[in-house]
PDB file of N, CA and C in Angstrom:
ATOM      1  N   MET D 203       0.831  -1.212   0.000  1.00 55.00           N
ATOM      2  CA  MET D 203       0.000   0.000   0.000  1.00 55.00           C
ATOM      3  C   MET D 203       0.868   1.266   0.000  1.00 55.00           C
ATOM      4  N   GLU D 204       2.106   1.146   0.429  1.00 64.00           N
ATOM      5  CA  GLU D 204       2.948   2.327   0.490  1.00 64.00           C
ATOM      6  C   GLU D 204       3.466   2.720  -0.886  1.00 64.00           C
ATOM      7  N   ASN D 205       3.605   1.744  -1.760  1.00 70.00           N
ATOM      8  CA  ASN D 205       4.161   2.025  -3.081  1.00 70.00           C
ATOM      9  C   ASN D 205       3.107   2.557  -4.047  1.00 70.00           C
ATOM     10  N   ASN D 206       1.855   2.333  -3.777  1.00 80.00           N
ATOM     11  CA  ASN D 206       0.806   2.717  -4.716  1.00 80.00           C
ATOM     12  C   ASN D 206       0.619   4.235  -4.854  1.00 80.00           C
ATOM     13  N   PRO D 207       0.553   5.042  -3.795  1.00 83.00           N
ATOM     14  CA  PRO D 207       0.416   6.497  -3.986  1.00 83.00           C
ATOM     15  C   PRO D 207       1.632   7.119  -4.676  1.00 83.00           C
ATOM     16  N   LYS D 208       2.809   6.566  -4.414  1.00 86.00           N
ATOM     17  CA  LYS D 208       3.999   7.102  -5.069  1.00 86.00           C
ATOM     18  C   LYS D 208       3.946   6.834  -6.573  1.00 86.00           C
ATOM     19  N   PHE D 209       3.540   5.631  -6.947  1.00 85.00           N
ATOM     20  CA  PHE D 209       3.404   5.302  -8.359  1.00 85.00           C
ATOM     21  C   PHE D 209       2.321   6.165  -9.006  1.00 85.00           C
ATOM     22  N   TYR D 210       1.239   6.397  -8.306  1.00 87.00           N
ATOM     23  CA  TYR D 210       0.158   7.234  -8.826  1.00 87.00           C
ATOM     24  C   TYR D 210       0.617   8.675  -9.011  1.00 87.00           C
ATOM     25  N   PHE D 211       1.394   9.158  -8.067  1.00 89.00           N
ATOM     26  CA  PHE D 211       1.918  10.518  -8.168  1.00 89.00           C
ATOM     27  C   PHE D 211       2.876  10.652  -9.354  1.00 89.00           C
ATOM     28  N   MET D 212       3.737   9.687  -9.548  1.00 89.00           N
ATOM     29  CA  MET D 212       4.667   9.728 -10.677  1.00 89.00           C
ATOM     30  C   MET D 212       3.923   9.629 -11.998  1.00 89.00           C
ATOM     31  N   PHE D 213       2.879   8.821 -12.031  1.00 91.00           N
ATOM     32  CA  PHE D 213       2.097   8.678 -13.250  1.00 91.00           C
ATOM     33  C   PHE D 213       1.393   9.989 -13.591  1.00 91.00           C
ATOM     34  N   ASN D 214       0.821  10.648 -12.585  1.00 93.00           N
ATOM     35  CA  ASN D 214       0.194  11.952 -12.810  1.00 93.00           C
ATOM     36  C   ASN D 214       1.216  12.992 -13.236  1.00 93.00           C
ATOM     37  N   LEU D 215       2.402  12.924 -12.674  1.00 94.00           N
ATOM     38  CA  LEU D 215       3.446  13.880 -13.030  1.00 94.00           C
ATOM     39  C   LEU D 215       3.857  13.705 -14.492  1.00 94.00           C
ATOM     40  N   LEU D 216       3.959  12.465 -14.944  1.00 94.00           N
ATOM     41  CA  LEU D 216       4.295  12.225 -16.347  1.00 94.00           C
ATOM     42  C   LEU D 216       3.190  12.718 -17.278  1.00 94.00           C
ATOM     43  N   ILE D 217       1.954  12.511 -16.898  1.00 95.00           N
ATOM     44  CA  ILE D 217       0.842  12.987 -17.718  1.00 95.00           C
ATOM     45  C   ILE D 217       0.842  14.515 -17.791  1.00 95.00           C
ATOM     46  N   VAL D 218       1.071  15.168 -16.679  1.00 95.00           N
ATOM     47  CA  VAL D 218       1.096  16.636 -16.652  1.00 95.00           C
ATOM     48  C   VAL D 218       2.254  17.172 -17.494  1.00 95.00           C
ATOM     49  N   ILE D 219       3.402  16.521 -17.410  1.00 95.00           N
ATOM     50  CA  ILE D 219       4.557  16.952 -18.206  1.00 95.00           C
ATOM     51  C   ILE D 219       4.280  16.778 -19.696  1.00 95.00           C
ATOM     52  N   ARG D 220       3.637  15.664 -20.047  1.00 95.00           N
ATOM     53  CA  ARG D 220       3.287  15.465 -21.459  1.00 95.00           C
ATOM     54  C   ARG D 220       2.306  16.513 -21.956  1.00 95.00           C
ATOM     55  N   ILE D 221       1.300  16.832 -21.138  1.00 94.00           N
ATOM     56  CA  ILE D 221       0.294  17.825 -21.545  1.00 94.00           C
ATOM     57  C   ILE D 221       0.935  19.205 -21.692  1.00 94.00           C
ATOM     58  N   ILE D 222       1.808  19.572 -20.750  1.00 94.00           N
ATOM     59  CA  ILE D 222       2.462  20.878 -20.815  1.00 94.00           C
ATOM     60  C   ILE D 222       3.377  20.959 -22.031  1.00 94.00           C
ATOM     61  N   PHE D 223       4.102  19.878 -22.295  1.00 94.00           N
ATOM     62  CA  PHE D 223       4.990  19.866 -23.449  1.00 94.00           C
ATOM     63  C   PHE D 223       4.195  19.952 -24.745  1.00 94.00           C
ATOM     64  N   PHE D 224       3.086  19.234 -24.796  1.00 93.00           N
ATOM     65  CA  PHE D 224       2.251  19.254 -25.999  1.00 93.00           C
ATOM     66  C   PHE D 224       1.647  20.643 -26.230  1.00 93.00           C
ATOM     67  N   LEU D 225       1.155  21.278 -25.172  1.00 91.00           N
ATOM     68  CA  LEU D 225       0.574  22.611 -25.307  1.00 91.00           C
ATOM     69  C   LEU D 225       1.631  23.641 -25.695  1.00 91.00           C
ATOM     70  N   PHE D 226       2.813  23.517 -25.119  1.00 91.00           N
ATOM     71  CA  PHE D 226       3.881  24.444 -25.455  1.00 91.00           C
ATOM     72  C   PHE D 226       4.289  24.287 -26.917  1.00 91.00           C
ATOM     73  N   PHE D 227       4.365  23.034 -27.372  1.00 89.00           N
ATOM     74  CA  PHE D 227       4.721  22.778 -28.764  1.00 89.00           C
ATOM     75  C   PHE D 227       3.660  23.330 -29.711  1.00 89.00           C
ATOM     76  N   CYS D 228       2.390  23.132 -29.381  1.00 81.00           N
ATOM     77  CA  CYS D 228       1.308  23.638 -30.227  1.00 81.00           C
ATOM     78  C   CYS D 228       1.309  25.162 -30.270  1.00 81.00           C
ATOM     79  N   PHE D 229       1.514  25.784 -29.111  1.00 86.00           N
ATOM     80  CA  PHE D 229       1.528  27.242 -29.070  1.00 86.00           C
ATOM     81  C   PHE D 229       2.703  27.805 -29.862  1.00 86.00           C
ATOM     82  N   TYR D 230       3.858  27.172 -29.728  1.00 84.00           N
ATOM     83  CA  TYR D 230       5.042  27.632 -30.453  1.00 84.00           C
ATOM     84  C   TYR D 230       4.856  27.467 -31.954  1.00 84.00           C
ATOM     85  N   TYR D 231       4.306  26.330 -32.366  1.00 83.00           N
ATOM     86  CA  TYR D 231       4.096  26.073 -33.782  1.00 83.00           C
ATOM     87  C   TYR D 231       3.071  27.040 -34.370  1.00 83.00           C
ATOM     88  N   LEU D 232       1.984  27.286 -33.651  1.00 79.00           N
ATOM     89  CA  LEU D 232       0.954  28.189 -34.153  1.00 79.00           C
ATOM     90  C   LEU D 232       1.447  29.627 -34.219  1.00 79.00           C
ATOM     91  N   SER D 233       2.189  30.069 -33.230  1.00 77.00           N
ATOM     92  CA  SER D 233       2.698  31.435 -33.255  1.00 77.00           C
ATOM     93  C   SER D 233       3.710  31.618 -34.382  1.00 77.00           C
ATOM     94  N   HIS D 234       4.547  30.611 -34.587  1.00 74.00           N
ATOM     95  CA  HIS D 234       5.526  30.672 -35.668  1.00 74.00           C
ATOM     96  C   HIS D 234       4.822  30.669 -37.029  1.00 74.00           C
ATOM     97  N   TYR D 235       3.825  29.819 -37.166  1.00 73.00           N
ATOM     98  CA  TYR D 235       3.101  29.711 -38.429  1.00 73.00           C
ATOM     99  C   TYR D 235       2.331  31.000 -38.731  1.00 73.00           C
ATOM    100  N   LEU D 236       1.705  31.576 -37.718  1.00 70.00           N
ATOM    101  CA  LEU D 236       0.937  32.797 -37.929  1.00 70.00           C
ATOM    102  C   LEU D 236       1.846  33.991 -38.198  1.00 70.00           C
ATOM    103  N   SER D 237       2.995  34.030 -37.563  1.00 67.00           N
ATOM    104  CA  SER D 237       3.912  35.136 -37.812  1.00 67.00           C
ATOM    105  C   SER D 237       4.511  35.044 -39.211  1.00 67.00           C
ATOM    106  N   ASN D 238       4.695  33.832 -39.718  1.00 66.00           N
ATOM    107  CA  ASN D 238       5.223  33.673 -41.069  1.00 66.00           C
ATOM    108  C   ASN D 238       4.161  33.939 -42.128  1.00 66.00           C
ATOM    109  N   ASN D 239       2.915  33.586 -41.846  1.00 63.00           N
ATOM    110  CA  ASN D 239       1.870  33.668 -42.862  1.00 63.00           C
ATOM    111  C   ASN D 239       0.825  34.736 -42.543  1.00 63.00           C
ATOM    112  N   ARG D 240       1.249  35.796 -41.906  1.00 61.00           N
ATOM    113  CA  ARG D 240       0.282  36.827 -41.530  1.00 61.00           C
ATOM    114  C   ARG D 240      -0.252  37.554 -42.758  1.00 61.00           C
ATOM    115  N   TYR D 241       0.628  37.881 -43.680  1.00 58.00           N
ATOM    116  CA  TYR D 241       0.178  38.581 -44.885  1.00 58.00           C
ATOM    117  C   TYR D 241      -0.720  37.683 -45.740  1.00 58.00           C
ATOM    118  N   PHE D 242      -0.336  36.440 -45.852  1.00 56.00           N
ATOM    119  CA  PHE D 242      -1.149  35.516 -46.642  1.00 56.00           C
ATOM    120  C   PHE D 242      -2.516  35.281 -45.995  1.00 56.00           C
ATOM    121  N   SER D 243      -2.552  35.164 -44.677  1.00 56.00           N
ATOM    122  CA  SER D 243      -3.831  34.929 -44.013  1.00 56.00           C
ATOM    123  C   SER D 243      -4.738  36.161 -44.120  1.00 56.00           C
ATOM    124  N   LEU D 244      -4.151  37.359 -44.030  1.00 58.00           N
ATOM    125  CA  LEU D 244      -4.963  38.569 -44.194  1.00 58.00           C
ATOM    126  C   LEU D 244      -5.464  38.702 -45.625  1.00 58.00           C
ATOM    127  N   LYS D 245      -4.628  38.339 -46.570  1.00 60.00           N
ATOM    128  CA  LYS D 245      -5.012  38.421 -47.971  1.00 60.00           C
ATOM    129  C   LYS D 245      -6.149  37.440 -48.284  1.00 60.00           C
ATOM    130  N   SER D 246      -6.018  36.213 -47.793  1.00 57.00           N
ATOM    131  CA  SER D 246      -7.080  35.231 -48.032  1.00 57.00           C
ATOM    132  C   SER D 246      -8.355  35.624 -47.291  1.00 57.00           C
ATOM    133  N   CYS D 247      -8.209  36.239 -46.134  1.00 57.00           N
ATOM    134  CA  CYS D 247      -9.378  36.691 -45.382  1.00 57.00           C
ATOM    135  C   CYS D 247     -10.087  37.796 -46.156  1.00 57.00           C
ATOM    136  N   ASN D 248      -9.314  38.695 -46.769  1.00 57.00           N
ATOM    137  CA  ASN D 248      -9.925  39.765 -47.565  1.00 57.00           C
ATOM    138  C   ASN D 248     -10.556  39.216 -48.834  1.00 57.00           C
ATOM    139  N   LEU D 249      -9.988  38.152 -49.385  1.00 57.00           N
ATOM    140  CA  LEU D 249     -10.512  37.625 -50.635  1.00 57.00           C
ATOM    141  C   LEU D 249     -11.762  36.765 -50.445  1.00 57.00           C
ATOM    142  N   THR D 250     -11.910  36.171 -49.259  1.00 56.00           N
ATOM    143  CA  THR D 250     -13.008  35.214 -49.126  1.00 56.00           C
ATOM    144  C   THR D 250     -14.205  35.797 -48.400  1.00 56.00           C
ATOM    145  N   TYR D 251     -14.248  35.682 -47.091  1.00 54.00           N
ATOM    146  CA  TYR D 251     -15.516  35.929 -46.388  1.00 54.00           C
ATOM    147  C   TYR D 251     -15.501  37.120 -45.450  1.00 54.00           C
ATOM    148  N   CYS D 252     -14.355  37.769 -45.243  1.00 48.00           N
ATOM    149  CA  CYS D 252     -14.319  38.803 -44.209  1.00 48.00           C
ATOM    150  C   CYS D 252     -14.833  40.162 -44.667  1.00 48.00           C
TER     151      CYS D 252
END
């Protein structure tokens, strides 16, 4: 019974680290993509529905 909460805590810590890493990667990729394609996205927005 003593080993179970420690294993549960480590498992939660790994899940939290994965989620934080995934969110950081997504945010970095989206910011990089939007900064590179800002003119193109504005142009397509003006050409289509905005």
